[in-house]
DNA sequence: GTTGAGCGTT
């Protein structure tokens, strides 16, 4: 029986949940089962996976039947190197349904008024952005992220292209404006036009193919009635034929 | 092929 988590939660009446962190992304419940089962009776092992790719998130939940065994497993497997990585085994603090867990065991269902538990770190929920279904925003976000990364490096610190923006902007613009006004109007006219020339209608930071998102909602937004059917028999075209009723079809 | 703080499903 290695179908853990395939049939949902079996029974959390008297089970002690252990949280296993720092496991590899390839470690599965079947790999953890023999390890944890050696120290006690494991009733269920669940490893949260991603909805899109189905990869492990890096941690697992091991449910023991007895607290003493769970404790023993924690003491024994905590810090153990599994698959080349040191895992961290500890008692789970939260339950699947926001239940309060005491020593790894579900003791009470937290009412809707007690929400001060899950707010430990406002970091992003998951590594995947499948929760934020926004392509336009994501594109911009990514760009900014990249810039930030560069900034962190300290290499792209040239954020001052102009020695003195104030001087250049204020005085330069004033002078330019004065000169432009004093000079001629033809230049002013040709100025915006030339500027438009080199600017091509193209998005430099926009890529046609981003990630192969298979779950794209706009998979097929074609109208069922406007199908590209070769049978789009135009009435006006057939109009010139008086006897076309039942002849063609 | 990648990543690494954290708390969970039919």
PDB file of C-alpha atoms (C1' of nucleotides) in Angstrom:
ATOM      1  CA  UNK A   1       0.000   0.000   0.000  1.00  0.00           C
ATOM      2  CA  UNK A   2       1.915   2.931  -1.137  1.00  0.00           C
ATOM      3  CA  UNK A   3      -0.995   5.007  -2.112  1.00  0.00           C
ATOM      4  CA  UNK A   4      -0.575   7.667   0.457  1.00  0.00           C
ATOM      5  CA  UNK A   5      -2.535  10.756  -0.060  1.00  0.00           C
ATOM      6  CA  UNK A   6      -4.309   9.290  -3.035  1.00  0.00           C
ATOM      7  CA  UNK A   7      -7.482   8.630  -1.196  1.00  0.00           C
ATOM      8  CA  UNK A   8      -7.485  11.704   0.922  1.00  0.00           C
ATOM      9  CA  UNK A   9      -7.011  11.851   4.627  1.00  0.00           C
ATOM     10  CA  UNK A  10      -7.787   8.486   6.146  1.00  0.00           C
ATOM     11  CA  UNK A  11      -8.482   9.503   9.691  1.00  0.00           C
ATOM     12  CA  UNK A  12      -7.013  12.189  11.813  1.00  0.00           C
ATOM     13  CA  UNK A  13      -8.784  11.237  14.946  1.00  0.00           C
ATOM     14  CA  UNK A  14      -5.821   9.894  16.802  1.00  0.00           C
ATOM     15  CA  UNK A  15      -2.885  10.523  14.609  1.00  0.00           C
ATOM     16  CA  UNK A  16       0.184  12.583  15.161  1.00  0.00           C
ATOM     17  CA  UNK A  17       1.365  14.577  12.216  1.00  0.00           C
ATOM     18  CA  UNK A  18       5.010  15.202  11.673  1.00  0.00           C
ATOM     19  CA  UNK A  19       6.325  17.791   9.361  1.00  0.00           C
ATOM     20  CA  UNK A  20       9.333  16.772   7.344  1.00  0.00           C
ATOM     21  CA  UNK A  21      11.190  19.697   5.865  1.00  0.00           C
ATOM     22  CA  UNK A  22      14.194  20.078   3.684  1.00  0.00           C
ATOM     23  CA  UNK A  23      13.589  16.954   1.736  1.00  0.00           C
ATOM     24  CA  UNK A  24      14.614  16.731  -1.859  1.00  0.00           C
ATOM     25  CA  UNK A  25      12.177  17.477  -4.616  1.00  0.00           C
ATOM     26  CA  UNK A  26      12.419  13.945  -5.806  1.00  0.00           C
ATOM     27  CA  UNK A  27      11.699  12.310  -2.521  1.00  0.00           C
ATOM     28  CA  UNK A  28       8.324  10.643  -2.486  1.00  0.00           C
ATOM     29  CA  UNK A  29       6.137   9.159   0.189  1.00  0.00           C
ATOM     30  CA  UNK A  30       7.280   5.705  -0.743  1.00  0.00           C
ATOM     31  CA  UNK A  31      10.810   6.721   0.001  1.00  0.00           C
ATOM     32  CA  UNK A  32       9.921   8.127   3.364  1.00  0.00           C
ATOM     33  CA  UNK A  33       7.634   5.376   4.369  1.00  0.00           C
ATOM     34  CA  UNK A  34      10.254   2.740   5.164  1.00  0.00           C
ATOM     35  CA  UNK A  35      12.303   5.281   6.970  1.00  0.00           C
ATOM     36  CA  UNK A  36       9.526   6.481   9.187  1.00  0.00           C
ATOM     37  CA  UNK A  37       7.802   3.185   9.507  1.00  0.00           C
ATOM     38  CA  UNK A  38      10.861   1.767  11.119  1.00  0.00           C
ATOM     39  CA  UNK A  39      10.243   3.865  14.182  1.00  0.00           C
ATOM     40  CA  UNK A  40       6.542   3.391  14.531  1.00  0.00           C
ATOM     41  CA  UNK A  41       3.260   2.834  12.899  1.00  0.00           C
ATOM     42  CA  UNK A  42       2.821   5.257  10.029  1.00  0.00           C
ATOM     43  CA  UNK A  43      -0.792   5.649   9.042  1.00  0.00           C
ATOM     44  CA  UNK A  44      -0.357   8.153   6.290  1.00  0.00           C
ATOM     45  CA  UNK A  45       2.245  10.120   4.423  1.00  0.00           C
ATOM     46  CA  UNK A  46       1.376  13.098   2.370  1.00  0.00           C
ATOM     47  CA  UNK A  47       3.625  15.258   0.254  1.00  0.00           C
ATOM     48  CA  UNK A  48       2.096  18.463  -1.083  1.00  0.00           C
ATOM     49  CA  UNK A  49       2.791  18.782  -4.762  1.00  0.00           C
ATOM     50  CA  UNK A  50       2.302  21.456  -7.295  1.00  0.00           C
ATOM     51  CA  UNK A  51      -0.918  21.495  -9.249  1.00  0.00           C
ATOM     52  CA  UNK A  52       0.670  22.229 -12.551  1.00  0.00           C
ATOM     53  CA  UNK A  53       3.895  20.340 -12.649  1.00  0.00           C
ATOM     54  CA  UNK A  54       3.104  17.932  -9.877  1.00  0.00           C
ATOM     55  CA  UNK A  55       6.516  18.293  -8.319  1.00  0.00           C
ATOM     56  CA  UNK A  56       7.025  18.011  -4.628  1.00  0.00           C
ATOM     57  CA  UNK A  57       7.206  21.214  -2.727  1.00  0.00           C
ATOM     58  CA  UNK A  58      10.024  20.068  -0.586  1.00  0.00           C
ATOM     59  CA  UNK A  59       8.288  18.871   2.524  1.00  0.00           C
ATOM     60  CA  UNK A  60       6.109  16.038   3.628  1.00  0.00           C
ATOM     61  CA  UNK A  61       3.683  15.121   6.349  1.00  0.00           C
ATOM     62  CA  UNK A  62       4.036  11.881   8.159  1.00  0.00           C
ATOM     63  CA  UNK A  63       1.241  10.726  10.376  1.00  0.00           C
ATOM     64  CA  UNK A  64       1.970   8.424  13.202  1.00  0.00           C
ATOM     65  CA  UNK A  65      -0.454   6.427  15.209  1.00  0.00           C
ATOM     66  CA  UNK A  66       1.183   6.956  18.536  1.00  0.00           C
ATOM     67  CA  UNK A  67       2.805   9.982  20.018  1.00  0.00           C
ATOM     68  CA  UNK A  68       5.726   8.171  21.503  1.00  0.00           C
ATOM     69  CA  UNK A  69       6.616   6.714  18.159  1.00  0.00           C
ATOM     70  CA  UNK A  70       6.264  10.039  16.510  1.00  0.00           C
ATOM     71  CA  UNK A  71       8.510  11.578  19.081  1.00  0.00           C
ATOM     72  CA  UNK A  72      11.009   8.875  18.571  1.00  0.00           C
ATOM     73  CA  UNK A  73      10.936   9.373  14.845  1.00  0.00           C
ATOM     74  CA  UNK A  74      11.466  13.059  15.309  1.00  0.00           C
ATOM     75  CA  UNK A  75      14.440  12.490  17.510  1.00  0.00           C
ATOM     76  CA  UNK A  76      15.770   9.832  15.232  1.00  0.00           C
ATOM     77  CA  UNK A  77      15.095  11.196  11.800  1.00  0.00           C
ATOM     78  CA  UNK A  78      15.581  14.827  12.524  1.00  0.00           C
ATOM     79  CA  UNK A  79      18.826  15.768  10.915  1.00  0.00           C
ATOM     80  CA  UNK A  80      19.109  12.540   9.026  1.00  0.00           C
ATOM     81  CA  UNK A  81      20.507  12.809   5.550  1.00  0.00           C
ATOM     82  CA  UNK A  82      18.014  11.555   3.028  1.00  0.00           C
ATOM     83  CA  UNK A  83      18.856  11.468  -0.612  1.00  0.00           C
ATOM     84  CA  UNK A  84      21.831  13.643   0.068  1.00  0.00           C
ATOM     85  CA  UNK A  85      19.937  16.260   1.997  1.00  0.00           C
ATOM     86  CA  UNK A  86      19.511  16.795   5.666  1.00  0.00           C
ATOM     87  CA  UNK A  87      15.849  16.606   6.468  1.00  0.00           C
ATOM     88  CA  UNK A  88      14.145  18.309   9.336  1.00  0.00           C
ATOM     89  CA  UNK A  89      11.521  16.387  11.223  1.00  0.00           C
ATOM     90  CA  UNK A  90       9.286  18.151  13.680  1.00  0.00           C
ATOM     91  CA  UNK A  91       5.736  18.063  14.920  1.00  0.00           C
ATOM     92  CA  UNK A  92       3.205  19.753  12.730  1.00  0.00           C
ATOM     93  CA  UNK A  93       1.764  22.907  14.153  1.00  0.00           C
ATOM     94  CA  UNK A  94      -1.151  23.392  11.830  1.00  0.00           C
ATOM     95  CA  UNK A  95      -3.725  21.061  10.465  1.00  0.00           C
ATOM     96  CA  UNK A  96      -5.185  20.700   6.989  1.00  0.00           C
ATOM     97  CA  UNK A  97      -8.344  22.539   8.010  1.00  0.00           C
ATOM     98  CA  UNK A  98      -6.694  25.187  10.072  1.00  0.00           C
ATOM     99  CA  UNK A  99      -6.900  22.946  13.052  1.00  0.00           C
ATOM    100  CA  UNK A 100      -4.781  23.536  16.034  1.00  0.00           C
ATOM    101  CA  UNK A 101      -2.333  20.803  16.696  1.00  0.00           C
ATOM    102  CA  UNK A 102      -0.837  20.071  20.049  1.00  0.00           C
ATOM    103  CA  UNK A 103       2.310  18.050  20.022  1.00  0.00           C
ATOM    104  CA  UNK A 104       1.445  17.012  16.546  1.00  0.00           C
ATOM    105  CA  UNK A 105      -1.970  15.832  17.434  1.00  0.00           C
ATOM    106  CA  UNK A 106      -5.189  17.542  16.512  1.00  0.00           C
ATOM    107  CA  UNK A 107      -6.743  18.770  19.690  1.00  0.00           C
ATOM    108  CA  UNK A 108      -9.205  21.404  18.698  1.00  0.00           C
ATOM    109  CA  UNK A 109     -10.696  23.069  15.678  1.00  0.00           C
ATOM    110  CA  UNK A 110      -9.694  26.658  15.538  1.00  0.00           C
ATOM    111  CA  UNK A 111     -12.699  28.937  15.237  1.00  0.00           C
ATOM    112  CA  UNK A 112     -12.843  31.563  12.538  1.00  0.00           C
ATOM    113  CA  UNK A 113     -11.921  34.191  15.072  1.00  0.00           C
ATOM    114  CA  UNK A 114      -8.489  32.826  15.723  1.00  0.00           C
ATOM    115  CA  UNK A 115      -6.449  33.650  12.746  1.00  0.00           C
ATOM    116  CA  UNK A 116      -3.331  34.877  14.354  1.00  0.00           C
ATOM    117  CA  UNK A 117      -1.586  31.613  13.793  1.00  0.00           C
ATOM    118  CA  UNK A 118      -0.862  31.443  10.114  1.00  0.00           C
ATOM    119  CA  UNK A 119       0.568  34.935   9.996  1.00  0.00           C
ATOM    120  CA  UNK A 120       4.118  34.136  10.595  1.00  0.00           C
ATOM    121  CA  UNK A 121       5.694  35.377   7.426  1.00  0.00           C
ATOM    122  CA  UNK A 122       4.049  37.359   4.674  1.00  0.00           C
ATOM    123  CA  UNK A 123       6.274  35.784   2.132  1.00  0.00           C
ATOM    124  CA  UNK A 124       4.907  34.446  -1.061  1.00  0.00           C
ATOM    125  CA  UNK A 125       2.612  31.516  -0.642  1.00  0.00           C
ATOM    126  CA  UNK A 126       4.159  29.183  -3.108  1.00  0.00           C
ATOM    127  CA  UNK A 127       7.099  29.246  -5.390  1.00  0.00           C
ATOM    128  CA  UNK A 128       4.715  28.986  -8.280  1.00  0.00           C
ATOM    129  CA  UNK A 129       2.709  31.876  -9.476  1.00  0.00           C
ATOM    130  CA  UNK A 130      -0.150  29.763 -10.586  1.00  0.00           C
ATOM    131  CA  UNK A 131      -2.188  31.602  -8.048  1.00  0.00           C
ATOM    132  CA  UNK A 132      -1.608  34.937  -9.733  1.00  0.00           C
ATOM    133  CA  UNK A 133      -3.103  34.450 -13.123  1.00  0.00           C
ATOM    134  CA  UNK A 134      -1.855  37.620 -14.742  1.00  0.00           C
ATOM    135  CA  UNK A 135       0.404  37.567 -17.709  1.00  0.00           C
ATOM    136  CA  UNK A 136       0.709  41.295 -18.228  1.00  0.00           C
ATOM    137  CA  UNK A 137       1.599  41.955 -14.645  1.00  0.00           C
ATOM    138  CA  UNK A 138       3.933  39.069 -14.485  1.00  0.00           C
ATOM    139  CA  UNK A 139       5.889  40.336 -17.420  1.00  0.00           C
ATOM    140  CA  UNK A 140       6.455  43.669 -15.824  1.00  0.00           C
ATOM    141  CA  UNK A 141       7.207  42.108 -12.506  1.00  0.00           C
ATOM    142  CA  UNK A 142       9.812  39.924 -14.007  1.00  0.00           C
ATOM    143  CA  UNK A 143      11.488  42.836 -15.644  1.00  0.00           C
ATOM    144  CA  UNK A 144      11.686  44.677 -12.412  1.00  0.00           C
ATOM    145  CA  UNK A 145      12.984  41.652 -10.652  1.00  0.00           C
ATOM    146  CA  UNK A 146      15.750  41.332 -13.087  1.00  0.00           C
ATOM    147  CA  UNK A 147      16.718  44.917 -12.611  1.00  0.00           C
ATOM    148  CA  UNK A 148      16.683  44.479  -8.924  1.00  0.00           C
ATOM    149  CA  UNK A 149      18.923  41.514  -9.168  1.00  0.00           C
ATOM    150  CA  UNK A 150      21.377  43.469 -11.201  1.00  0.00           C
ATOM    151  CA  UNK A 151      21.253  46.195  -8.668  1.00  0.00           C
ATOM    152  CA  UNK A 152      21.988  43.809  -5.917  1.00  0.00           C
ATOM    153  CA  UNK A 153      25.094  42.749  -7.689  1.00  0.00           C
ATOM    154  CA  UNK A 154      26.396  46.237  -7.479  1.00  0.00           C
ATOM    155  CA  UNK A 155      27.464  46.187 -11.083  1.00  0.00           C
ATOM    156  CA  UNK A 156      24.590  48.039 -12.636  1.00  0.00           C
ATOM    157  CA  UNK A 157      24.829  50.843 -10.169  1.00  0.00           C
ATOM    158  CA  UNK A 158      25.046  53.400 -12.943  1.00  0.00           C
ATOM    159  CA  UNK A 159      21.747  54.883 -12.145  1.00  0.00           C
ATOM    160  CA  UNK A 160      22.936  58.393 -12.886  1.00  0.00           C
ATOM    161  CA  UNK A 161      23.148  58.810 -16.606  1.00  0.00           C
ATOM    162  CA  UNK A 162      22.976  62.549 -16.254  1.00  0.00           C
ATOM    163  CA  UNK A 163      25.433  64.296 -14.019  1.00  0.00           C
ATOM    164  CA  UNK A 164      22.856  66.810 -12.881  1.00  0.00           C
ATOM    165  CA  UNK A 165      19.311  66.166 -13.928  1.00  0.00           C
ATOM    166  CA  UNK A 166      18.166  69.281 -12.225  1.00  0.00           C
ATOM    167  CA  UNK A 167      20.457  71.555 -14.074  1.00  0.00           C
ATOM    168  CA  UNK A 168      20.038  69.874 -17.349  1.00  0.00           C
ATOM    169  CA  UNK A 169      16.340  69.601 -17.033  1.00  0.00           C
ATOM    170  CA  UNK A 170      15.568  72.976 -15.704  1.00  0.00           C
ATOM    171  CA  UNK A 171      18.079  75.140 -17.485  1.00  0.00           C
ATOM    172  CA  UNK A 172      18.416  73.015 -20.526  1.00  0.00           C
ATOM    173  CA  UNK A 173      14.754  72.851 -21.114  1.00  0.00           C
ATOM    174  CA  UNK A 174      14.317  76.504 -20.560  1.00  0.00           C
ATOM    175  CA  UNK A 175      17.048  77.373 -22.936  1.00  0.00           C
ATOM    176  CA  UNK A 176      15.878  74.897 -25.435  1.00  0.00           C
ATOM    177  CA  UNK A 177      12.396  76.189 -25.207  1.00  0.00           C
ATOM    178  CA  UNK A 178      13.564  79.720 -25.640  1.00  0.00           C
ATOM    179  CA  UNK A 179      15.733  78.838 -28.552  1.00  0.00           C
ATOM    180  CA  UNK A 180      13.102  76.752 -30.117  1.00  0.00           C
ATOM    181  CA  UNK A 181      10.581  79.508 -29.773  1.00  0.00           C
ATOM    182  CA  UNK A 182      13.015  82.022 -31.064  1.00  0.00           C
ATOM    183  CA  UNK A 183      14.230  79.970 -33.908  1.00  0.00           C
ATOM    184  CA  UNK A 184      11.613  78.706 -36.209  1.00  0.00           C
ATOM    185  CA  UNK A 185       8.535  76.716 -36.173  1.00  0.00           C
ATOM    186  CA  UNK A 186       9.563  74.318 -38.895  1.00  0.00           C
ATOM    187  CA  UNK A 187      11.947  72.553 -36.563  1.00  0.00           C
ATOM    188  CA  UNK A 188       9.255  72.109 -34.054  1.00  0.00           C
ATOM    189  CA  UNK A 189       7.085  70.548 -36.626  1.00  0.00           C
ATOM    190  CA  UNK A 190       9.665  68.145 -37.862  1.00  0.00           C
ATOM    191  CA  UNK A 191      10.808  67.237 -34.426  1.00  0.00           C
ATOM    192  CA  UNK A 192       7.943  64.980 -33.360  1.00  0.00           C
ATOM    193  CA  UNK A 193       7.735  63.467 -36.785  1.00  0.00           C
ATOM    194  CA  UNK A 194      11.316  62.326 -36.854  1.00  0.00           C
ATOM    195  CA  UNK A 195      11.002  60.971 -33.410  1.00  0.00           C
ATOM    196  CA  UNK A 196       8.262  58.723 -34.512  1.00  0.00           C
ATOM    197  CA  UNK A 197      10.148  57.329 -37.392  1.00  0.00           C
ATOM    198  CA  UNK A 198      12.721  55.171 -35.661  1.00  0.00           C
ATOM    199  CA  UNK A 199      10.260  53.950 -33.109  1.00  0.00           C
ATOM    200  CA  UNK A 200       8.938  50.689 -34.344  1.00  0.00           C
ATOM    201  CA  UNK A 201       5.704  49.242 -33.101  1.00  0.00           C
ATOM    202  CA  UNK A 202       7.249  46.446 -31.276  1.00  0.00           C
ATOM    203  CA  UNK A 203       7.619  45.354 -27.684  1.00  0.00           C
ATOM    204  CA  UNK A 204      11.233  44.727 -26.863  1.00  0.00           C
ATOM    205  CA  UNK A 205      10.482  43.136 -23.549  1.00  0.00           C
ATOM    206  CA  UNK A 206       7.648  41.098 -24.796  1.00  0.00           C
ATOM    207  CA  UNK A 207       8.249  37.545 -25.777  1.00  0.00           C
ATOM    208  CA  UNK A 208       5.833  35.602 -27.934  1.00  0.00           C
ATOM    209  CA  UNK A 209       6.328  32.438 -26.008  1.00  0.00           C
ATOM    210  CA  UNK A 210       6.801  32.719 -22.316  1.00  0.00           C
ATOM    211  CA  UNK A 211       6.754  29.400 -20.523  1.00  0.00           C
ATOM    212  CA  UNK A 212       4.869  26.608 -21.970  1.00  0.00           C
ATOM    213  CA  UNK A 213       1.862  27.194 -19.885  1.00  0.00           C
ATOM    214  CA  UNK A 214      -0.344  24.265 -20.766  1.00  0.00           C
ATOM    215  CA  UNK A 215      -3.133  25.503 -18.639  1.00  0.00           C
ATOM    216  CA  UNK A 216      -3.749  28.623 -20.590  1.00  0.00           C
ATOM    217  CA  UNK A 217      -7.339  29.672 -20.210  1.00  0.00           C
ATOM    218  CA  UNK A 218      -7.528  31.155 -23.678  1.00  0.00           C
ATOM    219  CA  UNK A 219      -6.998  27.877 -25.276  1.00  0.00           C
ATOM    220  CA  UNK A 220      -9.714  28.305 -27.828  1.00  0.00           C
ATOM    221  CA  UNK A 221     -11.785  31.350 -27.796  1.00  0.00           C
ATOM    222  CA  UNK A 222     -13.375  30.738 -31.143  1.00  0.00           C
ATOM    223  CA  UNK A 223     -17.087  31.080 -31.474  1.00  0.00           C
ATOM    224  CA  UNK A 224     -18.813  27.805 -32.074  1.00  0.00           C
ATOM    225  CA  UNK A 225     -21.138  29.394 -34.596  1.00  0.00           C
ATOM    226  CA  UNK A 226     -18.377  31.100 -36.490  1.00  0.00           C
ATOM    227  CA  UNK A 227     -16.383  28.011 -37.049  1.00  0.00           C
ATOM    228  CA  UNK A 228     -13.921  28.086 -39.865  1.00  0.00           C
ATOM    229  CA  UNK A 229     -16.018  25.704 -41.763  1.00  0.00           C
ATOM    230  CA  UNK A 230     -15.644  25.361 -45.489  1.00  0.00           C
ATOM    231  CA  UNK A 231     -19.387  25.278 -45.585  1.00  0.00           C
ATOM    232  CA  UNK A 232     -19.660  29.034 -45.069  1.00  0.00           C
ATOM    233  CA  UNK A 233     -22.007  29.116 -48.032  1.00  0.00           C
ATOM    234  CA  UNK A 234     -22.536  32.806 -48.761  1.00  0.00           C
ATOM    235  CA  UNK A 235     -26.093  33.501 -49.690  1.00  0.00           C
ATOM    236  CA  UNK A 236     -25.278  36.321 -52.065  1.00  0.00           C
ATOM    237  CA  UNK A 237     -22.882  34.114 -53.936  1.00  0.00           C
ATOM    238  CA  UNK A 238     -25.418  31.440 -54.471  1.00  0.00           C
ATOM    239  CA  UNK A 239     -27.985  34.051 -55.230  1.00  0.00           C
ATOM    240  CA  UNK A 240     -27.078  34.068 -58.835  1.00  0.00           C
ATOM    241  CA  UNK A 241     -28.171  30.474 -59.074  1.00  0.00           C
ATOM    242  CA  UNK A 242     -31.922  30.172 -59.182  1.00  0.00           C
ATOM    243  CA  UNK A 243     -32.084  26.424 -58.707  1.00  0.00           C
ATOM    244  CA  UNK A 244     -29.751  25.677 -55.907  1.00  0.00           C
ATOM    245  CA  UNK A 245     -32.230  24.161 -53.559  1.00  0.00           C
ATOM    246  CA  UNK A 246     -31.174  20.651 -52.722  1.00  0.00           C
ATOM    247  CA  UNK A 247     -28.818  20.365 -55.622  1.00  0.00           C
ATOM    248  CA  UNK A 248     -25.602  21.026 -53.916  1.00  0.00           C
ATOM    249  CA  UNK A 249     -26.392  19.439 -50.628  1.00  0.00           C
TER     250      UNK A 249
ATOM    251  C1'  DG B   1      17.892  20.324 -16.159  1.00  0.00           C
ATOM    252  C1'  DT B   2      16.818  24.545 -12.438  1.00  0.00           C
ATOM    253  C1'  DT B   3      14.853  26.276  -6.911  1.00  0.00           C
ATOM    254  C1'  DG B   4      15.135  25.649  -0.774  1.00  0.00           C
ATOM    255  C1'  DA B   5      11.437  29.064   3.139  1.00  0.00           C
ATOM    256  C1'  DG B   6       7.934  26.636   4.942  1.00  0.00           C
ATOM    257  C1'  DC B   7       2.746  23.730   7.385  1.00  0.00           C
ATOM    258  C1'  DG B   8      -1.329  19.442   4.044  1.00  0.00           C
ATOM    259  C1'  DT B   9      -4.865  16.382   0.121  1.00  0.00           C
ATOM    260  C1'  DT B  10     -10.034  13.057  -1.766  1.00  0.00           C
TER     261       DT B  10
END
